[in-house]
Coordinates of C-alpha atoms and ligand atoms in Angstrom, one line a residue:
M658 CA -14.2 -13.1 17.9
C659 CA -16.0 -15.3 15.8
G660 CA -16.0 -14.5 12.0
I661 CA -19.3 -14.6 10.2
V662 CA -20.3 -14.6 6.5
G663 CA -23.4 -14.7 4.4
A664 CA -24.4 -14.7 0.8
V665 CA -27.6 -14.5 -1.1
G666 CA -28.7 -14.6 -4.5
L667 CA -25.8 -16.8 -5.9
E668 CA -25.8 -19.7 -8.1
D669 CA -24.1 -21.7 -5.8
C670 CA -23.1 -20.2 -2.5
S671 CA -21.0 -22.7 -0.6
E672 CA -17.6 -22.0 -2.0
T673 CA -18.0 -18.5 -1.7
L674 CA -18.9 -18.9 1.7
L675 CA -15.7 -21.0 2.5
D676 CA -13.6 -18.6 0.7
S677 CA -15.0 -15.7 2.9
L678 CA -14.4 -17.7 6.1
K679 CA -10.8 -18.4 5.3
R680 CA -10.1 -14.6 5.2
L681 CA -11.8 -14.5 8.7
E682 CA -9.9 -17.5 10.3
Y683 CA -7.9 -15.0 12.2
R684 CA -10.8 -14.3 14.3
G685 CA -11.3 -17.9 15.9
Y686 CA -10.4 -21.5 15.0
D687 CA -11.9 -23.6 17.4
S688 CA -14.5 -25.0 14.8
S689 CA -16.4 -23.7 11.9
G690 CA -19.6 -24.5 9.9
V691 CA -21.7 -23.4 6.6
V692 CA -25.4 -23.8 6.2
T693 CA -27.4 -23.3 2.7
Q694 CA -30.7 -23.3 2.1
D695 CA -31.4 -26.1 -0.7
G696 CA -35.1 -25.6 -1.5
D697 CA -37.2 -26.0 1.3
S698 CA -34.5 -27.3 3.8
F699 CA -31.3 -26.1 5.2
Q700 CA -28.1 -28.3 4.6
M701 CA -25.4 -27.9 7.3
R702 CA -22.1 -29.0 7.6
R703 CA -19.8 -28.1 10.9
A704 CA -16.4 -29.4 12.1
V705 CA -14.2 -28.9 15.0
G706 CA -10.8 -27.7 14.4
K707 CA -9.2 -25.8 11.8
L708 CA -11.2 -24.4 8.7
K709 CA -9.6 -27.2 6.5
N710 CA -11.4 -29.6 8.4
L711 CA -14.9 -28.2 7.1
S712 CA -13.4 -27.6 3.8
Q713 CA -12.4 -31.3 3.6
L714 CA -15.9 -32.2 4.6
M715 CA -17.7 -30.1 2.1
H716 CA -15.3 -31.4 -0.5
E717 CA -16.6 -34.9 0.6
S718 CA -20.3 -34.0 1.1
P719 CA -20.7 -30.7 -1.0
L720 CA -23.7 -28.2 -0.1
N721 CA -26.0 -26.8 -2.8
G722 CA -28.0 -23.6 -2.5
R723 CA -28.3 -20.1 -3.8
S724 CA -28.1 -18.5 -0.1
G725 CA -26.2 -19.5 3.1
L726 CA -24.4 -18.5 6.1
G727 CA -21.2 -19.3 7.4
H728 CA -19.1 -19.2 11.0
T729 CA -15.7 -19.7 12.2
R730 CA -15.8 -19.8 16.0
W731 CA -13.7 -19.0 19.2
A732 CA -15.6 -20.5 22.1
T733 CA -17.0 -18.3 24.5
H734 CA -20.4 -20.1 25.9
G735 CA -19.9 -23.8 25.4
G736 CA -16.8 -26.0 24.8
V737 CA -15.3 -26.8 21.5
S738 CA -17.7 -29.2 20.0
E739 CA -19.5 -29.8 16.7
R740 CA -22.7 -29.1 18.5
N741 CA -21.5 -26.0 19.9
A742 CA -20.1 -24.8 16.4
H743 CA -22.5 -22.4 14.4
P744 CA -24.6 -22.2 12.6
H745 CA -27.5 -23.2 14.8
I746 CA -30.8 -24.1 13.4
A747 CA -34.1 -23.8 15.5
G748 CA -37.3 -25.8 14.5
D749 CA -35.8 -26.4 10.9
K750 CA -37.2 -22.8 10.0
V751 CA -34.3 -20.6 11.1
V752 CA -30.7 -20.5 10.9
I753 CA -28.3 -18.1 12.8
V754 CA -24.9 -17.2 13.2
H755 CA -23.5 -15.2 15.9
N756 CA -20.4 -13.2 17.0
G757 CA -20.3 -11.5 20.3
I758 CA -21.8 -12.1 23.7
I759 CA -25.6 -12.4 24.4
E760 CA -25.4 -11.5 28.2
N761 CA -28.9 -12.3 29.2
H762 CA -28.9 -15.8 27.2
S763 CA -29.7 -17.5 30.6
V764 CA -32.8 -15.8 31.4
L765 CA -34.0 -15.9 27.8
R766 CA -33.2 -19.4 27.5
A767 CA -35.3 -20.6 30.4
E768 CA -38.1 -18.6 29.0
L769 CA -37.7 -20.3 25.5
E770 CA -37.3 -23.7 27.4
A771 CA -40.4 -23.1 29.3
E772 CA -42.4 -22.4 25.9
G773 CA -41.3 -25.5 24.6
H774 CA -38.1 -24.7 22.4
K775 CA -35.6 -27.4 22.6
F776 CA -31.8 -26.5 22.4
A777 CA -29.1 -28.3 20.8
S778 CA -26.1 -26.6 22.1
E779 CA -24.7 -25.0 25.1
T780 CA -23.8 -21.6 23.6
D781 CA -25.4 -18.1 24.4
S782 CA -26.0 -17.9 20.5
E783 CA -28.7 -20.5 20.1
V784 CA -31.2 -18.3 21.9
L785 CA -31.1 -16.1 18.8
A786 CA -32.1 -18.8 16.5
H787 CA -35.0 -19.6 18.9
L788 CA -36.1 -15.6 19.5
F789 CA -36.3 -15.6 15.7
L790 CA -38.3 -18.9 15.4
A791 CA -40.8 -17.5 18.0
A792 CA -41.1 -14.1 16.2
F793 CA -41.5 -15.7 12.8
N794 CA -44.3 -18.1 14.3
E795 CA -46.1 -14.9 15.0
G796 CA -46.5 -14.1 11.9
L797 CA -43.9 -11.0 12.2
S798 CA -42.3 -9.6 9.0
P799 CA -38.2 -10.3 8.8
R800 CA -38.1 -6.5 9.7
D801 CA -40.6 -6.9 12.7
A802 CA -38.8 -9.9 13.7
G803 CA -35.3 -8.4 13.7
V804 CA -36.8 -5.3 15.8
R805 CA -38.3 -8.0 18.4
V806 CA -35.3 -10.0 18.8
L807 CA -33.1 -6.8 19.1
S808 CA -35.5 -5.5 21.9
M809 CA -35.1 -8.8 24.0
I810 CA -31.2 -9.3 23.6
E811 CA -28.3 -7.4 25.9
G812 CA -24.9 -7.8 24.9
T813 CA -22.8 -7.5 21.8
F814 CA -23.6 -9.0 18.6
A815 CA -23.0 -9.1 15.2
L816 CA -25.5 -11.8 13.7
A817 CA -27.2 -12.8 10.4
A818 CA -30.3 -14.9 10.5
M819 CA -32.3 -16.8 7.5
H820 CA -35.7 -18.3 7.7
I821 CA -36.6 -21.1 5.3
D822 CA -40.0 -19.2 4.0
H823 CA -38.0 -16.4 3.1
P824 CA -35.3 -17.6 0.6
D825 CA -32.9 -15.2 -0.6
M826 CA -32.9 -13.0 2.3
M827 CA -30.7 -12.4 5.6
I828 CA -31.5 -10.4 8.4
V829 CA -28.3 -9.0 9.8
A830 CA -27.9 -6.6 13.1
R831 CA -24.6 -5.4 15.2
N832 CA -24.0 -4.2 18.3
A833 CA -20.3 -3.1 19.1
S834 CA -19.1 -6.3 17.3
P835 CA -18.0 -5.5 13.4
L836 CA -20.1 -6.4 10.6
A837 CA -19.7 -5.3 6.8
I838 CA -22.6 -5.6 4.4
G839 CA -21.4 -6.0 1.0
I840 CA -23.3 -4.9 -2.1
G841 CA -22.7 -7.3 -5.4
D842 CA -24.5 -7.3 -8.6
G843 CA -27.8 -9.3 -8.1
S844 CA -26.4 -10.7 -5.2
G845 CA -25.8 -9.5 -1.3
F846 CA -23.0 -10.2 1.2
V847 CA -22.2 -9.9 4.8
G848 CA -18.7 -10.6 6.9
S849 CA -17.2 -9.5 10.0
D850 CA -15.0 -6.9 8.0
A851 CA -14.9 -6.1 4.4
V852 CA -11.6 -8.3 3.7
A853 CA -14.3 -11.5 3.9
L854 CA -15.9 -9.9 1.0
A855 CA -13.1 -8.3 -0.8
H856 CA -12.9 -11.2 -3.4
L857 CA -17.0 -10.3 -4.0
T858 CA -17.4 -6.6 -4.0
R859 CA -15.9 -3.1 -3.0
N860 CA -19.4 -1.6 -2.2
V861 CA -19.6 -2.2 1.5
I862 CA -22.2 -0.5 4.1
Y863 CA -20.9 -0.4 7.8
L864 CA -23.7 -0.8 10.0
K865 CA -24.1 1.4 13.0
D866 CA -24.6 -0.2 16.7
N867 CA -28.3 -1.2 16.9
D868 CA -28.9 -1.3 13.3
L869 CA -30.9 -3.9 11.6
A870 CA -30.7 -4.8 7.9
I871 CA -32.4 -6.5 5.4
V872 CA -30.2 -7.9 2.7
R873 CA -31.7 -9.2 -0.5
P874 CA -30.1 -9.9 -4.1
D875 CA -31.9 -6.6 -5.3
G876 CA -30.5 -4.4 -2.4
V877 CA -30.2 -3.6 1.3
E878 CA -32.8 -1.8 3.4
V879 CA -31.4 -0.6 6.7
F880 CA -33.3 0.1 9.9
D881 CA -32.8 1.7 13.5
I882 CA -33.7 -0.3 16.6
E883 CA -37.0 0.5 16.2
G884 CA -37.5 -0.4 12.6
T885 CA -37.5 3.1 11.1
P886 CA -35.8 3.1 7.9
V887 CA -32.3 4.9 7.9
N888 CA -29.7 5.6 5.3
R889 CA -26.3 4.3 5.7
E890 CA -23.5 5.3 3.4
V891 CA -22.2 2.9 0.6
V892 CA -18.2 3.0 0.8
I893 CA -15.9 1.8 -1.7
V894 CA -13.5 -0.2 0.0
A895 CA -9.6 -0.3 -1.3
A896 CA -8.9 -3.0 -3.5
S897 CA -5.9 -4.2 -1.6
Q898 CA -8.1 -5.6 1.3
G899 CA -7.3 -9.0 -0.4
M900 CA -6.0 -12.3 0.7
V901 CA -2.5 -12.1 1.6
D902 CA 0.1 -15.5 1.5
K903 CA 2.9 -16.3 3.0
G904 CA 5.2 -15.3 0.2
G905 CA 7.5 -18.3 0.5
Y906 CA 7.9 -18.0 4.4
R907 CA 7.2 -21.0 6.6
H908 CA 4.4 -18.9 8.6
F909 CA 2.8 -15.4 8.3
M910 CA 4.7 -14.5 11.6
E911 CA 8.3 -15.3 9.9
K912 CA 6.9 -12.9 7.0
E913 CA 5.6 -10.1 9.2
I914 CA 8.9 -10.3 11.1
H915 CA 11.0 -9.7 7.9
E916 CA 8.1 -6.9 6.8
Q917 CA 9.1 -5.0 9.5
P918 CA 11.6 -2.4 7.6
D919 CA 8.9 -1.7 5.1
A920 CA 5.9 -1.7 7.7
I921 CA 8.2 1.3 9.7
A922 CA 9.1 3.2 6.4
H923 CA 5.4 3.3 5.4
T924 CA 4.3 4.3 8.9
L925 CA 7.2 7.0 9.2
A926 CA 5.8 8.3 5.4
A927 CA 2.5 8.6 6.7
M928 CA 3.7 10.8 9.7
T929 CA 5.7 13.0 7.4
D930 CA 4.0 16.2 5.9
S931 CA 4.6 17.5 2.3
Q932 CA 7.5 19.6 3.3
G933 CA 9.3 16.4 4.8
L934 CA 9.0 17.3 8.3
L935 CA 7.7 15.3 11.2
A936 CA 4.0 15.7 11.4
T937 CA 0.7 14.2 12.7
P938 CA -2.8 14.2 11.4
I939 CA -3.4 16.3 14.8
P940 CA -3.6 20.0 13.7
R941 CA -0.8 21.8 15.3
D942 CA -2.8 24.0 17.6
E943 CA -4.6 21.0 19.0
L944 CA -1.5 19.4 19.6
A945 CA -0.1 22.4 21.5
A946 CA -3.0 22.4 23.3
I947 CA -2.9 18.9 24.9
D948 CA -2.2 19.0 28.2
G949 CA -2.7 15.2 29.2
I950 CA -3.0 11.8 27.6
V951 CA -4.7 8.7 28.5
M952 CA -3.6 5.6 26.2
L953 CA -6.2 2.7 26.0
A954 CA -5.2 -0.4 24.8
A955 CA -4.8 -4.0 25.1
G956 CA -2.0 -6.8 24.9
T957 CA 0.9 -5.8 23.0
S958 CA -0.9 -2.2 21.8
H959 CA -0.7 -1.8 25.5
Y960 CA 3.0 -2.3 25.7
A961 CA 3.2 0.2 23.0
A962 CA 1.6 2.7 24.9
M963 CA 3.7 2.1 27.9
V964 CA 6.6 2.6 25.9
A965 CA 5.2 5.9 24.7
R966 CA 4.6 7.2 27.9
Y967 CA 8.0 7.3 28.6
W968 CA 8.8 9.1 25.1
I969 CA 5.9 11.3 25.7
E970 CA 6.4 12.3 29.3
N971 CA 10.3 12.7 28.7
L972 CA 10.3 14.7 25.4
A973 CA 6.9 16.7 25.7
R974 CA 6.4 17.0 29.3
V975 CA 2.7 16.0 28.9
P976 CA 1.4 13.6 31.4
V977 CA 0.5 10.5 30.3
T978 CA -1.6 7.6 31.8
C979 CA -1.6 3.7 30.2
E980 CA -4.6 2.1 30.9
I981 CA -5.4 -1.6 30.0
A982 CA -8.7 -1.1 28.2
S983 CA -10.7 -3.9 29.7
E984 CA -10.3 -2.0 33.0
Y985 CA -10.7 1.4 32.4
R986 CA -14.1 1.5 31.4
Y987 CA -15.4 0.2 34.3
R988 CA -13.4 1.5 37.1
N989 CA -14.9 5.0 37.0
P990 CA -11.7 7.0 35.8
V991 CA -11.3 10.8 36.7
T992 CA -11.1 11.7 33.1
S993 CA -10.8 15.6 33.9
A994 CA -6.9 15.4 34.2
Y995 CA -6.7 14.6 30.3
S996 CA -7.9 16.1 27.2
C997 CA -6.9 13.3 24.7
A998 CA -7.4 10.0 24.4
V999 CA -5.3 7.8 22.3
A1000 CA -6.8 4.2 21.4
I1001 CA -4.2 2.0 20.2
S1002 CA -5.1 -1.1 18.0
Q1003 CA -4.0 -3.0 15.4
S1004 CA -6.9 -4.4 14.1
G1005 CA -8.9 -1.3 15.1
E1006 CA -11.7 -3.9 16.6
S1007 CA -10.9 -4.9 19.8
L1008 CA -14.1 -4.4 21.8
D1009 CA -12.2 -3.4 25.0
T1010 CA -10.4 -0.7 23.5
L1011 CA -13.5 0.4 21.4
M1012 CA -15.6 0.6 24.5
A1013 CA -12.3 2.2 26.5
M1014 CA -12.2 4.9 23.7
R1015 CA -16.1 5.4 23.4
H1016 CA -16.2 6.0 27.3
A1017 CA -13.3 8.6 27.1
G1018 CA -15.5 10.0 24.0
E1019 CA -18.3 10.5 26.2
A1020 CA -16.5 12.2 28.9
G1021 CA -15.5 14.5 26.5
L1022 CA -11.7 14.0 25.6
R1023 CA -10.7 14.5 22.0
T1024 CA -10.2 10.6 20.6
V1025 CA -7.4 9.6 18.7
G1026 CA -7.4 6.3 17.0
L1027 CA -3.8 4.6 16.2
V1028 CA -4.8 1.7 14.2
N1029 CA -3.4 -0.7 11.3
V1030 CA -6.7 -1.5 9.7
A1031 CA -8.1 1.3 7.7
G1032 CA -12.1 1.3 8.0
S1033 CA -12.0 -0.5 11.2
T1034 CA -14.6 0.5 13.9
I1035 CA -12.2 2.3 15.9
A1036 CA -10.7 4.2 13.0
R1037 CA -14.4 5.2 11.9
E1038 CA -15.2 6.1 15.5
A1039 CA -12.2 8.2 16.4
D1040 CA -12.1 11.9 16.4
L1041 CA -8.7 11.8 14.3
V1042 CA -7.1 8.8 12.8
M1043 CA -3.1 8.3 13.2
P1044 CA -2.7 5.1 11.0
T1045 CA 0.0 2.7 11.0
R1046 CA 1.1 1.3 7.8
A1047 CA 2.1 -2.2 8.6
G1048 CA -0.1 -4.0 6.0
P1049 CA -2.1 -6.7 7.1
E1050 CA -1.2 -8.8 10.2
I1051 CA -2.1 -12.2 9.8
G1052 CA -0.1 -14.3 12.6
V1053 CA -1.9 -14.1 15.8
A1054 CA 1.2 -12.5 17.7
S1055 CA 1.8 -9.3 16.8
T1056 CA 5.0 -8.2 15.4
K1057 CA 5.5 -5.7 12.7
A1058 CA 2.2 -3.8 13.8
F1059 CA 4.0 -3.3 17.1
T1060 CA 7.2 -1.8 15.8
A1061 CA 4.8 0.4 13.4
Q1062 CA 2.6 1.7 16.5
L1063 CA 6.2 2.5 18.1
T1064 CA 7.3 4.4 14.8
A1065 CA 4.2 6.3 15.0
L1066 CA 4.1 7.1 18.5
I1067 CA 7.8 8.3 18.7
C1068 CA 6.7 10.4 15.8
F1069 CA 3.7 11.5 17.7
A1070 CA 6.0 12.4 20.9
A1071 CA 8.5 14.2 18.9
A1072 CA 5.7 16.5 17.1
L1073 CA 4.0 17.0 20.1
A1074 CA 7.3 18.0 22.0
E1075 CA 8.1 20.5 19.3
A1076 CA 4.2 22.0 19.1
K1077 CA 4.4 22.4 22.9
G1078 CA 7.7 24.1 22.5
E1079 CA 9.5 21.6 24.8
I1080 CA 12.1 21.2 21.7
T1081 CA 13.3 22.8 19.2
P1082 CA 12.3 22.1 15.5
E1083 CA 16.1 21.2 15.1
R1084 CA 15.9 18.7 17.7
R1085 CA 12.4 17.3 16.3
D1086 CA 14.4 17.1 12.8
E1087 CA 17.5 15.1 14.4
I1088 CA 14.9 12.6 16.0
H1089 CA 13.3 12.4 12.5
R1090 CA 16.7 11.7 10.9
Q1091 CA 17.4 8.9 13.7
I1092 CA 13.9 7.3 13.1
Q1093 CA 14.5 7.6 9.1
K1094 CA 17.6 4.9 10.2
L1095 CA 15.1 2.3 11.4
P1096 CA 14.4 0.5 8.4
S1097 CA 18.0 -0.4 7.7
L1098 CA 18.6 -0.9 11.2
V1099 CA 15.9 -3.2 11.7
G1100 CA 16.9 -4.9 8.2
K1101 CA 20.3 -5.8 9.7
S1102 CA 18.9 -7.2 12.8
L1103 CA 16.6 -9.8 10.4
G1104 CA 20.1 -11.4 9.8
L1105 CA 20.1 -12.9 13.6
F1106 CA 17.7 -15.9 13.0
D1107 CA 21.0 -17.9 12.8
E1108 CA 22.8 -16.5 16.1
I1109 CA 19.6 -16.9 17.7
R1110 CA 18.6 -20.3 16.9
P1111 CA 20.7 -22.2 19.6
V1112 CA 19.5 -19.9 22.1
A1113 CA 15.8 -20.8 20.9
H1114 CA 16.8 -24.5 21.1
E1115 CA 17.9 -24.2 24.7
L1116 CA 14.7 -22.3 25.6
T1117 CA 12.6 -25.0 24.3
S1118 CA 13.3 -27.2 27.4
A1119 CA 12.6 -24.2 29.9
R1120 CA 9.3 -24.3 32.2
S1121 CA 9.5 -20.6 32.8
A1122 CA 11.6 -17.6 31.6
L1123 CA 12.0 -14.0 33.1
Y1124 CA 12.5 -11.0 30.9
L1125 CA 14.0 -7.9 32.4
G1126 CA 14.1 -4.4 31.2
R1127 CA 14.5 -1.0 32.9
D1128 CA 13.2 2.4 32.3
V1129 CA 11.6 2.4 28.6
L1130 CA 12.9 -1.3 28.2
F1131 CA 10.5 -2.4 30.9
P1132 CA 7.4 -2.5 28.6
V1133 CA 9.7 -4.0 25.8
A1134 CA 10.1 -6.9 28.4
M1135 CA 6.8 -7.5 29.0
E1136 CA 6.2 -7.5 25.4
G1137 CA 9.0 -10.1 24.9
A1138 CA 7.5 -12.3 27.6
L1139 CA 4.1 -12.0 25.9
K1140 CA 5.6 -13.2 22.9
L1141 CA 7.3 -16.2 24.2
K1142 CA 4.1 -17.4 26.3
E1143 CA 1.7 -16.9 23.6
L1144 CA 3.6 -18.7 20.8
S1145 CA 5.4 -21.5 22.8
Y1146 CA 3.2 -21.9 25.8
I1147 CA 6.4 -21.3 28.1
H1148 CA 5.5 -19.3 31.3
A1149 CA 7.3 -15.8 30.9
E1150 CA 6.7 -12.7 32.9
G1151 CA 8.4 -9.5 32.2
F1152 CA 9.4 -7.3 35.1
A1153 CA 11.2 -4.2 35.7
S1154 CA 14.8 -5.2 36.7
G1155 CA 15.1 -2.7 39.4
E1156 CA 12.0 -4.4 41.1
M1157 CA 13.4 -7.8 41.1
K1158 CA 14.9 -7.5 44.8
H1159 CA 11.4 -6.5 45.9
G1160 CA 9.9 -10.1 45.2
P1161 CA 10.4 -11.7 42.1
I1162 CA 14.1 -12.7 42.4
A1163 CA 12.9 -15.3 44.9
L1164 CA 11.9 -16.9 41.5
I1165 CA 15.4 -17.3 40.3
E1166 CA 17.0 -20.7 40.5
E1167 CA 19.8 -22.6 39.0
G1168 CA 19.6 -22.5 35.0
L1169 CA 16.4 -20.1 34.9
P1170 CA 16.4 -18.1 31.8
V1171 CA 16.4 -14.5 32.0
V1172 CA 16.3 -12.5 29.1
A1173 CA 17.7 -9.2 29.7
L1174 CA 17.4 -6.1 27.7
L1175 CA 20.3 -3.7 27.9
A1176 CA 21.0 -0.3 25.9
A1177 CA 23.4 2.4 26.1
D1178 CA 21.4 4.7 28.1
E1179 CA 21.2 6.5 31.6
V1180 CA 20.0 3.5 33.5
M1181 CA 22.7 0.9 31.9
G1182 CA 25.0 0.6 34.7
K1183 CA 22.2 -0.1 37.2
A1184 CA 20.4 -2.7 34.8
A1185 CA 23.7 -4.5 34.8
S1186 CA 23.9 -4.6 38.6
N1187 CA 20.3 -6.1 38.5
L1188 CA 21.6 -8.7 36.1
Q1189 CA 24.7 -9.6 38.3
E1190 CA 22.2 -10.1 41.2
A1191 CA 20.3 -12.6 39.1
S1192 CA 23.3 -14.3 37.9
A1193 CA 25.0 -14.5 41.2
R1194 CA 21.6 -17.0 41.9
G1195 CA 22.0 -19.2 39.0
A1196 CA 20.1 -17.1 36.4
R1197 CA 21.0 -18.2 32.8
I1198 CA 21.3 -14.5 31.3
I1199 CA 20.5 -14.1 27.7
L1200 CA 21.4 -10.6 26.9
V1201 CA 19.9 -8.5 24.2
T1202 CA 21.8 -5.7 23.6
E1203 CA 23.4 -3.2 21.3
E1204 CA 27.0 -3.7 20.3
R1205 CA 28.2 -0.7 22.4
A1206 CA 26.6 -1.8 25.6
A1207 CA 27.2 -5.8 25.4
G1208 CA 30.6 -5.3 27.3
T1209 CA 28.6 -4.1 30.1
V1210 CA 27.6 -7.4 31.1
D1211 CA 30.6 -9.9 30.7
F1212 CA 29.0 -12.4 32.7
A1213 CA 25.7 -13.3 30.3
D1214 CA 25.4 -16.7 29.0
S1215 CA 24.4 -15.9 25.5
V1216 CA 24.6 -12.4 24.1
I1217 CA 22.4 -11.4 21.1
K1218 CA 23.7 -8.1 19.5
V1219 CA 21.7 -5.5 17.6
P1220 CA 23.4 -2.7 15.7
D1221 CA 23.8 0.7 18.1
V1222 CA 21.0 2.9 18.0
D1223 CA 19.6 6.1 19.3
P1224 CA 18.7 5.6 22.9
L1225 CA 15.3 6.8 22.0
L1226 CA 15.0 4.2 19.5
A1227 CA 16.2 1.0 21.5
P1228 CA 12.9 -0.1 22.5
L1229 CA 12.1 -0.4 18.8
L1230 CA 15.3 -2.2 17.6
L1231 CA 15.6 -4.4 20.5
S1232 CA 11.9 -5.8 20.1
V1233 CA 13.2 -7.6 17.0
P1234 CA 15.4 -10.2 18.3
M1235 CA 12.8 -10.8 21.1
Q1236 CA 10.4 -11.7 18.4
I1237 CA 12.8 -13.9 16.5
L1238 CA 13.5 -15.6 19.8
A1239 CA 9.7 -16.2 20.4
Y1240 CA 9.4 -17.6 17.0
L1241 CA 12.4 -19.9 16.8
T1242 CA 11.5 -21.7 20.0
A1243 CA 7.7 -22.0 19.0
Y1244 CA 9.1 -23.4 15.9
E1245 CA 11.2 -25.7 17.4
K1246 CA 8.6 -26.7 20.1
G1247 CA 6.2 -27.4 17.0
T1248 CA 3.4 -25.1 18.5
D1249 CA 1.0 -23.3 15.9
V1250 CA 2.8 -20.4 15.2
D1251 CA 0.4 -18.5 13.4
Q1252 CA -2.4 -19.7 15.2
P1253 CA -1.8 -20.5 18.7
R1254 CA -4.2 -22.2 20.8
N1255 CA -7.0 -20.3 22.6
L1256 CA -6.2 -17.2 20.9
A1257 CA -7.8 -15.1 17.8
K1258 CA -6.3 -12.3 16.5
S1259 CA -9.1 -9.8 16.8
V1260 CA -10.7 -9.9 20.1
T1261 CA -14.2 -8.6 19.7
V1262 CA -15.7 -9.9 23.4
E1263 CA -15.4 -8.4 26.5
Ligands
LIG1489 O1 -5.8 -5.4 17.3 P1 -5.4 -5.0 19.1 O2 -3.9 -4.4 18.7 O3 -6.4 -4.2 19.5 O4 -5.2 -6.1 19.7 C1 -4.8 -6.2 21.1 C2 -4.4 -7.6 21.3 O5 -5.2 -8.5 21.3 C3 -3.1 -8.1 20.7 O6 -2.0 -7.1 20.7 C4 -2.7 -9.4 21.4 O7 -2.1 -9.2 22.6 C5 -1.6 -10.0 20.4 N1 -2.0 -11.4 20.0 C6 0.0 -9.9 20.8 O8 0.7 -10.6 20.1

């Protein structure tokens, strides 16, 4: 989950590289670096910590050069230190940047060291620099050196390399990790995504796995892994893929929480046909033929999938299994029970989800990508795309992408149910009408910040918290717990309320905060009894509920109320106060809300 950038053919490339890195900082922020070729030497600056540290260093000690590479790191192999920061230079001749994991790096490193190569870092990536150096030392051309290196490495990579004797030229390659090549006017660029290049060009080539390319100011040549030239389409990316700012909010997360009414409305528009009816990008006859769905996702997107399972099974009577993407691929799943795989991913780049989707596709399932980033790898590789229209989500904690995913998924569930004859067109239209109320209901729930602030204040002193929900609110409870732990570093777990008595209730002691989700649904009474059991053992109950259900738990210590909503849509609306609670708790604790420790927005390693 590092970000890589590169540029050739500019008057002075260092500021351009820094600007591109700023657009990629969501991918990792442990350390960063920039290298430029200045005449017959490489000049490099690297700094530990956020990109602003590198920026300051480059301000104090500027770099010159027409061509260069940059990197923002999320550490995998080797701790967070300047020497492990990229770029990595070998023999003063070759420099590389890399995103991914070279799985056979230990063997390669031992071989290279035996040949006399001296390593300067503990990273897996540095072997790439030495492999290129060895290939060039044998007199291979840039293309042949690239072919040689690709034939030796195993794992995932998006890489860019430069050689001192080949000025204004980059060798780039990818396997599973994202990479975009930008074509400028007398210049060439590379970036981990098109957003990194949006200020430079809209003409982009996305490499396929195991492609190799030579980027020069006057053009790009693409080769397959054997070195045979191949054609790859030049795509014109949307002009809107630019930088976004905080728009006056303190954090991107705060802004993104407030953008949810729009994110939901725009996603709903994408799931509505020209006659104003709920529809999906999947043709109706294909929908009707779906007899089993496997949902593949990670993190928050996985919780969205779990909510959707309740909806789809309940409305459409189609069996659904929700799989943690990183588990699915390696456990040899029985795929014959399902005809459709839905890969859910905000970024469209999570490697676990991409690999799981490929696995399902290879097993013959029709693949649907539910993604927020148009042009992402999952969007390009899925048979069909169901878009969320949340707009760029920059804060590492997913907020508007989650509620947009839920919006698309309830639309999908209702359209599927109608196509399969499980509900009438009138019921589908009624669900559609209820979904249309969501932007305004979510808008009203955004007024809860002041009410939630004192609850968050109390939570800051907690060492642990439990989140409870029953039925469709169980995955929402897990999502609430994930928000709290990733932002405020308070240990939090989500449980199915009915499961508490089977073990987790032992955790309850005097004052333990229990965030309890309650809706006016069929299980409300049972969920309230489960809370009574927790309260009787000293838990401090923070009830998050609809107005009309609040009276059911009259023993709660704090009550956060959202407006009444159709029971089907309660998971969506009740998510909002949980996001606000996690945000305010983290803010008060003074953690880095938009870039929490150890995390990255887009996880492109396995
Ligand atoms: O981009 P994706 O939806 O594939 O990302 C999946 C998870 O990494 C992501 O949802 C993560 O759990 C968020 N940080 C949670 O807020």
